[in-house]
PDB file of C-alpha atoms in Angstrom:
ATOM      1  CA  MET A  10       9.748  15.278  16.925  1.00 92.00           C
ATOM      2  CA  LYS A  11       7.790  14.851  20.140  1.00 91.00           C
ATOM      3  CA  GLU A  12       6.719  11.251  20.640  1.00 93.00           C
ATOM      4  CA  GLY A  13       3.047  10.627  19.873  1.00 95.00           C
ATOM      5  CA  LEU A  14       2.502  13.949  18.082  1.00 96.00           C
ATOM      6  CA  ILE A  15       1.616  12.421  14.712  1.00 96.00           C
ATOM      7  CA  GLU A  16      -0.883  10.044  16.311  1.00 97.00           C
ATOM      8  CA  ARG A  17      -2.467  12.942  18.198  1.00 96.00           C
ATOM      9  CA  VAL A  18      -2.847  14.937  14.980  1.00 97.00           C
ATOM     10  CA  HIS A  19      -4.564  12.062  13.209  1.00 97.00           C
ATOM     11  CA  GLY A  20      -6.967  11.614  16.109  1.00 97.00           C
ATOM     12  CA  LEU A  21      -8.399  15.131  15.650  1.00 98.00           C
ATOM     13  CA  GLY A  22      -9.625  17.266  12.774  1.00 98.00           C
ATOM     14  CA  TYR A  23      -6.684  18.547  10.765  1.00 98.00           C
ATOM     15  CA  TRP A  24      -5.408  20.301   7.664  1.00 98.00           C
ATOM     16  CA  ARG A  25      -3.055  18.273   5.479  1.00 98.00           C
ATOM     17  CA  VAL A  26      -1.208  20.298   2.856  1.00 98.00           C
ATOM     18  CA  ASN A  27       1.000  18.686   0.235  1.00 98.00           C
ATOM     19  CA  ILE A  28       2.864  20.823  -2.299  1.00 98.00           C
ATOM     20  CA  ARG A  29       4.908  18.911  -4.834  1.00 98.00           C
ATOM     21  CA  PRO A  30       6.555  19.662  -8.182  1.00 98.00           C
ATOM     22  CA  LEU A  31       4.850  18.520 -11.371  1.00 98.00           C
ATOM     23  CA  ARG A  32       8.263  17.385 -12.609  1.00 97.00           C
ATOM     24  CA  ALA A  33      11.252  16.190 -10.652  1.00 96.00           C
ATOM     25  CA  PRO A  34      13.731  19.036 -10.140  1.00 95.00           C
ATOM     26  CA  ALA A  35      17.060  18.963 -11.973  1.00 94.00           C
ATOM     27  CA  SER A  36      18.881  18.852  -8.630  1.00 96.00           C
ATOM     28  CA  LEU A  37      17.963  18.113  -5.034  1.00 98.00           C
ATOM     29  CA  LEU A  38      18.030  20.656  -2.245  1.00 98.00           C
ATOM     30  CA  THR A  39      20.513  20.322   0.571  1.00 98.00           C
ATOM     31  CA  LEU A  40      19.066  20.099   4.070  1.00 98.00           C
ATOM     32  CA  ALA A  41      20.364  23.602   4.719  1.00 98.00           C
ATOM     33  CA  GLN A  42      18.447  24.825   1.657  1.00 98.00           C
ATOM     34  CA  CYS A  43      15.317  23.024   2.890  1.00 98.00           C
ATOM     35  CA  ARG A  44      15.459  25.100   6.067  1.00 98.00           C
ATOM     36  CA  GLU A  45      16.262  28.266   4.181  1.00 98.00           C
ATOM     37  CA  VAL A  46      13.399  28.134   1.660  1.00 98.00           C
ATOM     38  CA  VAL A  47      10.798  27.431   4.362  1.00 98.00           C
ATOM     39  CA  ALA A  48      12.079  30.240   6.576  1.00 97.00           C
ATOM     40  CA  LYS A  49      12.239  32.662   3.656  1.00 97.00           C
ATOM     41  CA  SER A  50       8.756  31.741   2.393  1.00 98.00           C
ATOM     42  CA  SER A  51       6.927  31.541   5.733  1.00 97.00           C
ATOM     43  CA  VAL A  52       3.752  33.677   5.883  1.00 97.00           C
ATOM     44  CA  SER A  53       2.922  35.817   8.913  1.00 96.00           C
ATOM     45  CA  LEU A  54      -0.330  37.761   8.593  1.00 94.00           C
ATOM     46  CA  ARG A  55      -2.077  37.160  11.920  1.00 91.00           C
ATOM     47  CA  GLY A  56       0.568  36.799  14.597  1.00 87.00           C
ATOM     48  CA  TRP A  57       1.279  33.104  13.928  1.00 93.00           C
ATOM     49  CA  ASP A  58       3.436  32.074  11.001  1.00 96.00           C
ATOM     50  CA  TYR A  59       2.516  29.540   8.331  1.00 97.00           C
ATOM     51  CA  PRO A  60       4.113  27.106   8.615  1.00 98.00           C
ATOM     52  CA  HIS A  61       5.282  27.722  12.157  1.00 97.00           C
ATOM     53  CA  ILE A  62       9.057  27.823  12.525  1.00 95.00           C
ATOM     54  CA  SER A  63      10.003  27.162  16.112  1.00 92.00           C
ATOM     55  CA  LYS A  64      12.760  29.294  17.595  1.00 87.00           C
ATOM     56  CA  ARG A  65      13.355  26.711  20.301  1.00 83.00           C
ATOM     57  CA  ASN A  66      13.926  22.990  20.765  1.00 87.00           C
ATOM     58  CA  ASP A  67      12.032  21.669  23.773  1.00 90.00           C
ATOM     59  CA  GLU A  68       8.746  19.965  24.653  1.00 88.00           C
ATOM     60  CA  GLN A  69       6.779  22.709  22.887  1.00 94.00           C
ATOM     61  CA  GLY A  70       8.487  22.634  19.526  1.00 96.00           C
ATOM     62  CA  GLY A  71      11.594  22.277  17.457  1.00 96.00           C
ATOM     63  CA  ILE A  72      13.203  21.821  14.069  1.00 97.00           C
ATOM     64  CA  GLU A  73      15.523  19.012  12.998  1.00 97.00           C
ATOM     65  CA  ASN A  74      17.152  17.237  10.090  1.00 97.00           C
ATOM     66  CA  ALA A  75      15.662  13.799   9.439  1.00 96.00           C
ATOM     67  CA  GLY A  76      17.270  11.906   6.588  1.00 95.00           C
ATOM     68  CA  ASP A  77      16.048  13.331   3.294  1.00 97.00           C
ATOM     69  CA  PHE A  78      13.941  16.109   4.839  1.00 98.00           C
ATOM     70  CA  VAL A  79      13.904  18.827   7.461  1.00 98.00           C
ATOM     71  CA  GLN A  80      10.953  18.834   9.829  1.00 98.00           C
ATOM     72  CA  GLY A  81       9.543  21.362  12.245  1.00 98.00           C
ATOM     73  CA  TRP A  82       6.888  20.792  14.873  1.00 97.00           C
ATOM     74  CA  CYS A  83       4.878  22.556  17.557  1.00 97.00           C
ATOM     75  CA  ASP A  84       2.693  21.433  20.460  1.00 96.00           C
ATOM     76  CA  TRP A  85       1.682  24.582  22.290  1.00 93.00           C
ATOM     77  CA  HIS A  86      -1.721  25.874  23.436  1.00 89.00           C
ATOM     78  CA  TYR A  87      -4.037  25.961  20.356  1.00 90.00           C
ATOM     79  CA  HIS A  88      -1.219  25.065  17.967  1.00 95.00           C
ATOM     80  CA  ILE A  89      -0.398  21.455  17.142  1.00 97.00           C
ATOM     81  CA  GLU A  90       1.332  20.955  13.818  1.00 98.00           C
ATOM     82  CA  PHE A  91       4.339  19.572  11.995  1.00 98.00           C
ATOM     83  CA  TRP A  92       5.845  20.142   8.576  1.00 98.00           C
ATOM     84  CA  ARG A  93       8.470  18.560   6.370  1.00 98.00           C
ATOM     85  CA  MET A  94      10.423  20.009   3.469  1.00 98.00           C
ATOM     86  CA  TYR A  95      12.002  17.232   1.441  1.00 98.00           C
ATOM     87  CA  LYS A  96      15.192  17.508  -0.586  1.00 98.00           C
ATOM     88  CA  SER A  97      12.979  16.664  -3.584  1.00 98.00           C
ATOM     89  CA  THR A  98      11.186  20.037  -2.942  1.00 98.00           C
ATOM     90  CA  GLN A  99       7.997  18.306  -1.781  1.00 98.00           C
ATOM     91  CA  PHE A 100       6.422  20.060   1.207  1.00 98.00           C
ATOM     92  CA  LEU A 101       4.084  18.370   3.698  1.00 98.00           C
ATOM     93  CA  HIS A 102       2.201  20.055   6.534  1.00 98.00           C
ATOM     94  CA  TYR A 103      -0.277  18.787   9.123  1.00 98.00           C
ATOM     95  CA  LYS A 104      -2.096  21.252  11.361  1.00 98.00           C
ATOM     96  CA  VAL A 105      -4.808  20.411  13.920  1.00 98.00           C
ATOM     97  CA  LEU A 106      -8.027  22.403  13.643  1.00 97.00           C
ATOM     98  CA  ARG A 107      -8.157  24.959  16.419  1.00 93.00           C
ATOM     99  CA  GLU A 108     -11.871  24.179  16.704  1.00 94.00           C
ATOM    100  CA  ASP A 109     -10.882  20.767  18.101  1.00 95.00           C
ATOM    101  CA  LEU A 110      -8.508  22.240  20.675  1.00 93.00           C
ATOM    102  CA  ALA A 111     -10.575  25.056  22.195  1.00 86.00           C
ATOM    103  CA  ASP A 112     -13.976  24.795  23.852  1.00 79.00           C
ATOM    104  CA  ASP A 113     -14.136  28.456  24.874  1.00 77.00           C
ATOM    105  CA  ILE A 114     -14.659  29.949  21.408  1.00 80.00           C
ATOM    106  CA  ALA A 115     -17.787  32.115  21.522  1.00 78.00           C
ATOM    107  CA  GLY A 116     -20.650  30.750  19.434  1.00 81.00           C
ATOM    108  CA  LYS A 117     -18.964  27.499  18.494  1.00 89.00           C
ATOM    109  CA  PRO A 118     -21.593  24.773  18.012  1.00 89.00           C
ATOM    110  CA  ARG A 119     -21.506  21.535  19.926  1.00 88.00           C
ATOM    111  CA  GLY A 120     -19.777  18.668  18.254  1.00 92.00           C
ATOM    112  CA  PRO A 121     -17.155  18.747  15.480  1.00 96.00           C
ATOM    113  CA  SER A 122     -17.046  22.163  13.802  1.00 96.00           C
ATOM    114  CA  PHE A 123     -15.228  24.046  11.054  1.00 97.00           C
ATOM    115  CA  GLY A 124     -14.952  27.832  11.236  1.00 96.00           C
ATOM    116  CA  VAL A 125     -15.505  29.892   8.085  1.00 97.00           C
ATOM    117  CA  GLY A 126     -13.125  32.743   8.871  1.00 95.00           C
ATOM    118  CA  THR A 127     -10.301  30.553  10.134  1.00 95.00           C
ATOM    119  CA  SER A 128     -10.631  28.377   7.042  1.00 97.00           C
ATOM    120  CA  VAL A 129     -10.396  31.347   4.692  1.00 98.00           C
ATOM    121  CA  TYR A 130      -7.278  32.554   6.494  1.00 97.00           C
ATOM    122  CA  THR A 131      -5.564  29.152   6.443  1.00 98.00           C
ATOM    123  CA  MET A 132      -6.269  28.539   2.758  1.00 98.00           C
ATOM    124  CA  THR A 133      -5.006  32.037   1.958  1.00 98.00           C
ATOM    125  CA  GLU A 134      -1.803  31.429   3.911  1.00 98.00           C
ATOM    126  CA  LEU A 135      -0.998  28.042   2.424  1.00 98.00           C
ATOM    127  CA  VAL A 136      -1.472  29.205  -1.165  1.00 98.00           C
ATOM    128  CA  GLU A 137       0.555  32.348  -0.474  1.00 98.00           C
ATOM    129  CA  PHE A 138       3.277  30.102   0.960  1.00 98.00           C
ATOM    130  CA  ALA A 139       3.310  27.986  -2.222  1.00 98.00           C
ATOM    131  CA  PHE A 140       3.674  31.143  -4.331  1.00 98.00           C
ATOM    132  CA  ARG A 141       6.567  32.302  -2.178  1.00 98.00           C
ATOM    133  CA  LEU A 142       8.290  28.938  -2.618  1.00 98.00           C
ATOM    134  CA  PHE A 143       7.988  29.461  -6.363  1.00 98.00           C
ATOM    135  CA  ARG A 144       9.589  32.903  -6.039  1.00 97.00           C
ATOM    136  CA  THR A 145      12.586  31.342  -4.260  1.00 97.00           C
ATOM    137  CA  GLY A 146      13.229  29.264  -7.378  1.00 97.00           C
ATOM    138  CA  LEU A 147      11.240  26.097  -6.667  1.00 98.00           C
ATOM    139  CA  TYR A 148       8.590  24.569  -8.971  1.00 98.00           C
ATOM    140  CA  LYS A 149       9.840  26.124 -12.202  1.00 96.00           C
ATOM    141  CA  ASP A 150       7.748  23.547 -14.105  1.00 97.00           C
ATOM    142  CA  GLY A 151       4.704  24.021 -11.889  1.00 98.00           C
ATOM    143  CA  ALA A 152       3.367  22.307  -8.791  1.00 98.00           C
ATOM    144  CA  GLN A 153       0.326  20.595  -7.342  1.00 98.00           C
ATOM    145  CA  ILE A 154      -1.288  21.939  -4.178  1.00 98.00           C
ATOM    146  CA  HIS A 155      -3.293  19.187  -2.503  1.00 98.00           C
ATOM    147  CA  VAL A 156      -5.320  20.155   0.581  1.00 98.00           C
ATOM    148  CA  THR A 157      -7.123  17.618   2.749  1.00 98.00           C
ATOM    149  CA  ILE A 158      -9.312  18.302   5.772  1.00 98.00           C
ATOM    150  CA  GLY A 159      -9.246  15.113   7.841  1.00 98.00           C
ATOM    151  CA  ASN A 160     -11.896  13.682  10.179  1.00 98.00           C
ATOM    152  CA  THR A 161     -14.789  15.697   8.772  1.00 98.00           C
ATOM    153  CA  ARG A 162     -17.690  13.266   9.106  1.00 98.00           C
ATOM    154  CA  GLU A 163     -20.643  15.133  10.707  1.00 97.00           C
ATOM    155  CA  ARG A 164     -18.486  18.244  11.050  1.00 98.00           C
ATOM    156  CA  GLN A 165     -20.515  21.469  11.000  1.00 97.00           C
ATOM    157  CA  LEU A 166     -19.553  24.649   9.183  1.00 98.00           C
ATOM    158  CA  TRP A 167     -20.136  27.747  11.289  1.00 95.00           C
ATOM    159  CA  ILE A 168     -19.717  31.516  11.043  1.00 95.00           C
ATOM    160  CA  ASP A 169     -16.933  32.214  13.533  1.00 93.00           C
ATOM    161  CA  ASP A 170     -17.159  36.004  13.137  1.00 91.00           C
ATOM    162  CA  PRO A 171     -19.511  37.310  15.883  1.00 86.00           C
ATOM    163  CA  MET A 172     -20.241  40.374  13.747  1.00 87.00           C
ATOM    164  CA  ARG A 173     -21.848  38.275  11.015  1.00 92.00           C
ATOM    165  CA  MET A 174     -25.168  36.487  10.894  1.00 92.00           C
ATOM    166  CA  ALA A 175     -25.098  32.761  11.609  1.00 92.00           C
ATOM    167  CA  PHE A 176     -26.434  30.150   9.195  1.00 95.00           C
ATOM    168  CA  SER A 177     -30.197  29.650   9.325  1.00 93.00           C
ATOM    169  CA  TYR A 178     -29.739  25.866   9.569  1.00 94.00           C
ATOM    170  CA  PRO A 179     -26.801  23.486  10.258  1.00 95.00           C
ATOM    171  CA  ARG A 180     -24.484  22.860   7.317  1.00 97.00           C
ATOM    172  CA  LYS A 181     -22.633  19.579   7.703  1.00 97.00           C
ATOM    173  CA  THR A 182     -20.722  17.073   5.634  1.00 98.00           C
ATOM    174  CA  ALA A 183     -20.995  13.282   5.841  1.00 98.00           C
ATOM    175  CA  ALA A 184     -17.636  12.800   4.125  1.00 98.00           C
ATOM    176  CA  PRO A 185     -14.818  11.365   6.284  1.00 98.00           C
ATOM    177  CA  LYS A 186     -12.431  13.773   4.573  1.00 98.00           C
ATOM    178  CA  ILE A 187     -12.527  16.680   2.134  1.00 98.00           C
ATOM    179  CA  GLU A 188      -9.974  17.182  -0.626  1.00 98.00           C
ATOM    180  CA  VAL A 189      -9.309  20.245  -2.768  1.00 98.00           C
ATOM    181  CA  GLN A 190      -6.409  20.421  -5.187  1.00 98.00           C
ATOM    182  CA  ARG A 191      -4.979  22.495  -8.004  1.00 98.00           C
ATOM    183  CA  GLU A 192      -2.218  21.926 -10.539  1.00 98.00           C
ATOM    184  CA  LEU A 193      -0.440  25.201 -11.216  1.00 98.00           C
ATOM    185  CA  THR A 194       1.867  25.956 -14.121  1.00 98.00           C
ATOM    186  CA  ALA A 195       4.708  28.434 -13.918  1.00 97.00           C
ATOM    187  CA  ALA A 196       2.373  30.931 -15.618  1.00 97.00           C
ATOM    188  CA  ASP A 197      -0.237  30.371 -12.905  1.00 98.00           C
ATOM    189  CA  PHE A 198       2.381  31.243 -10.299  1.00 98.00           C
ATOM    190  CA  GLU A 199       2.793  34.622 -11.976  1.00 96.00           C
ATOM    191  CA  THR A 200      -0.839  35.529 -11.200  1.00 96.00           C
ATOM    192  CA  GLU A 201      -2.270  36.709  -7.879  1.00 97.00           C
ATOM    193  CA  PRO A 202      -2.376  34.056  -5.116  1.00 98.00           C
ATOM    194  CA  MET A 203      -5.934  35.135  -4.215  1.00 97.00           C
ATOM    195  CA  ASP A 204      -7.110  34.073  -7.679  1.00 96.00           C
ATOM    196  CA  ILE A 205      -6.243  30.499  -6.713  1.00 98.00           C
ATOM    197  CA  SER A 206      -6.999  30.452  -2.984  1.00 98.00           C
ATOM    198  CA  SER A 207     -10.437  32.072  -3.350  1.00 98.00           C
ATOM    199  CA  GLU A 208     -11.474  29.364  -5.834  1.00 98.00           C
ATOM    200  CA  MET A 209     -10.257  26.677  -3.452  1.00 98.00           C
ATOM    201  CA  VAL A 210     -12.197  28.222  -0.560  1.00 98.00           C
ATOM    202  CA  VAL A 211     -15.424  28.263  -2.583  1.00 98.00           C
ATOM    203  CA  GLU A 212     -14.909  24.597  -3.487  1.00 98.00           C
ATOM    204  CA  LEU A 213     -14.149  23.752   0.142  1.00 98.00           C
ATOM    205  CA  PHE A 214     -17.355  25.302   1.461  1.00 98.00           C
ATOM    206  CA  ASP A 215     -19.395  23.601  -1.266  1.00 98.00           C
ATOM    207  CA  HIS A 216     -18.712  20.312   0.539  1.00 98.00           C
ATOM    208  CA  PHE A 217     -20.802  21.683   3.406  1.00 98.00           C
ATOM    209  CA  GLY A 218     -23.644  22.737   1.125  1.00 97.00           C
ATOM    210  CA  TRP A 219     -22.789  26.447   1.190  1.00 98.00           C
ATOM    211  CA  THR A 220     -22.502  28.325  -2.092  1.00 97.00           C
ATOM    212  CA  VAL A 221     -20.630  31.537  -1.386  1.00 97.00           C
ATOM    213  CA  ASP A 222     -19.768  34.368  -3.771  1.00 96.00           C
ATOM    214  CA  ARG A 223     -16.082  34.329  -4.658  1.00 97.00           C
ATOM    215  CA  GLY A 224     -15.963  38.118  -4.523  1.00 97.00           C
ATOM    216  CA  ARG A 225     -17.003  38.012  -0.872  1.00 96.00           C
ATOM    217  CA  ILE A 226     -14.143  35.650  -0.118  1.00 98.00           C
ATOM    218  CA  GLN A 227     -11.692  37.913  -1.919  1.00 97.00           C
ATOM    219  CA  ASP A 228     -12.927  40.934   0.048  1.00 96.00           C
ATOM    220  CA  ASP A 229     -12.167  39.050   3.269  1.00 96.00           C
ATOM    221  CA  GLN A 230      -8.779  38.016   1.919  1.00 97.00           C
ATOM    222  CA  ALA A 231      -7.897  41.578   0.949  1.00 96.00           C
ATOM    223  CA  ARG A 232      -8.593  42.728   4.508  1.00 95.00           C
ATOM    224  CA  PHE A 233      -6.561  39.800   5.781  1.00 94.00           C
ATOM    225  CA  TYR A 234      -3.565  40.843   3.707  1.00 94.00           C
ATOM    226  CA  LYS A 235      -3.928  44.356   5.101  1.00 92.00           C
ATOM    227  CA  ARG A 236      -4.282  42.888   8.627  1.00 84.00           C
ATOM    228  CA  GLN A 237      -7.775  44.370   8.964  1.00 71.00           C
ATOM    229  CA  PHE A 238      -9.424  41.221  10.357  1.00 60.00           C
TER     230      PHE A 238
END
């Protein structure tokens, strides 16, 4: 991995996603299987895959074996992230908030911000990814999805869709980080991913003092799945 990348991630706002089995698997994955399940389960709904799987190995990104896990990373334009799939089937992903990397986004407020639309998309992708991992044969006894938004103190939620009305007053959080998690059984993984991700989005926005109708979130997600965003 590129030197200093992890430190750079932690110095900005970021998503941290940890997916881990509720029970230890009967057997460990090989490193080749770690690569395979991530590649097979990767989600691509908006032109950038989740998690990103680099097709190159240079200063902008790569993928490598690292002991008991495979890791991929990217440092390109508005995309700074790294992920690890462990032989134990635990998955870890850090992704810098685009809001902290781009100053030319129309309507973005001054100071630390957190876009509504981008957040809905990312939560949708990460839960969909977890469901796809289950379909490859992982997490037969269930899994925990633990999402953390780091460096959130005084971060402002904002409507990043120019076609929608902005908030009437600033909605901020004083928390240094926000955490949302779910424990899913095998039966839960047989339901629709949006049933889980929409609940997590509603809980996420509640930290900023915004109570949003879950049906509205699901409408946005449905368009996202159909690539109508």
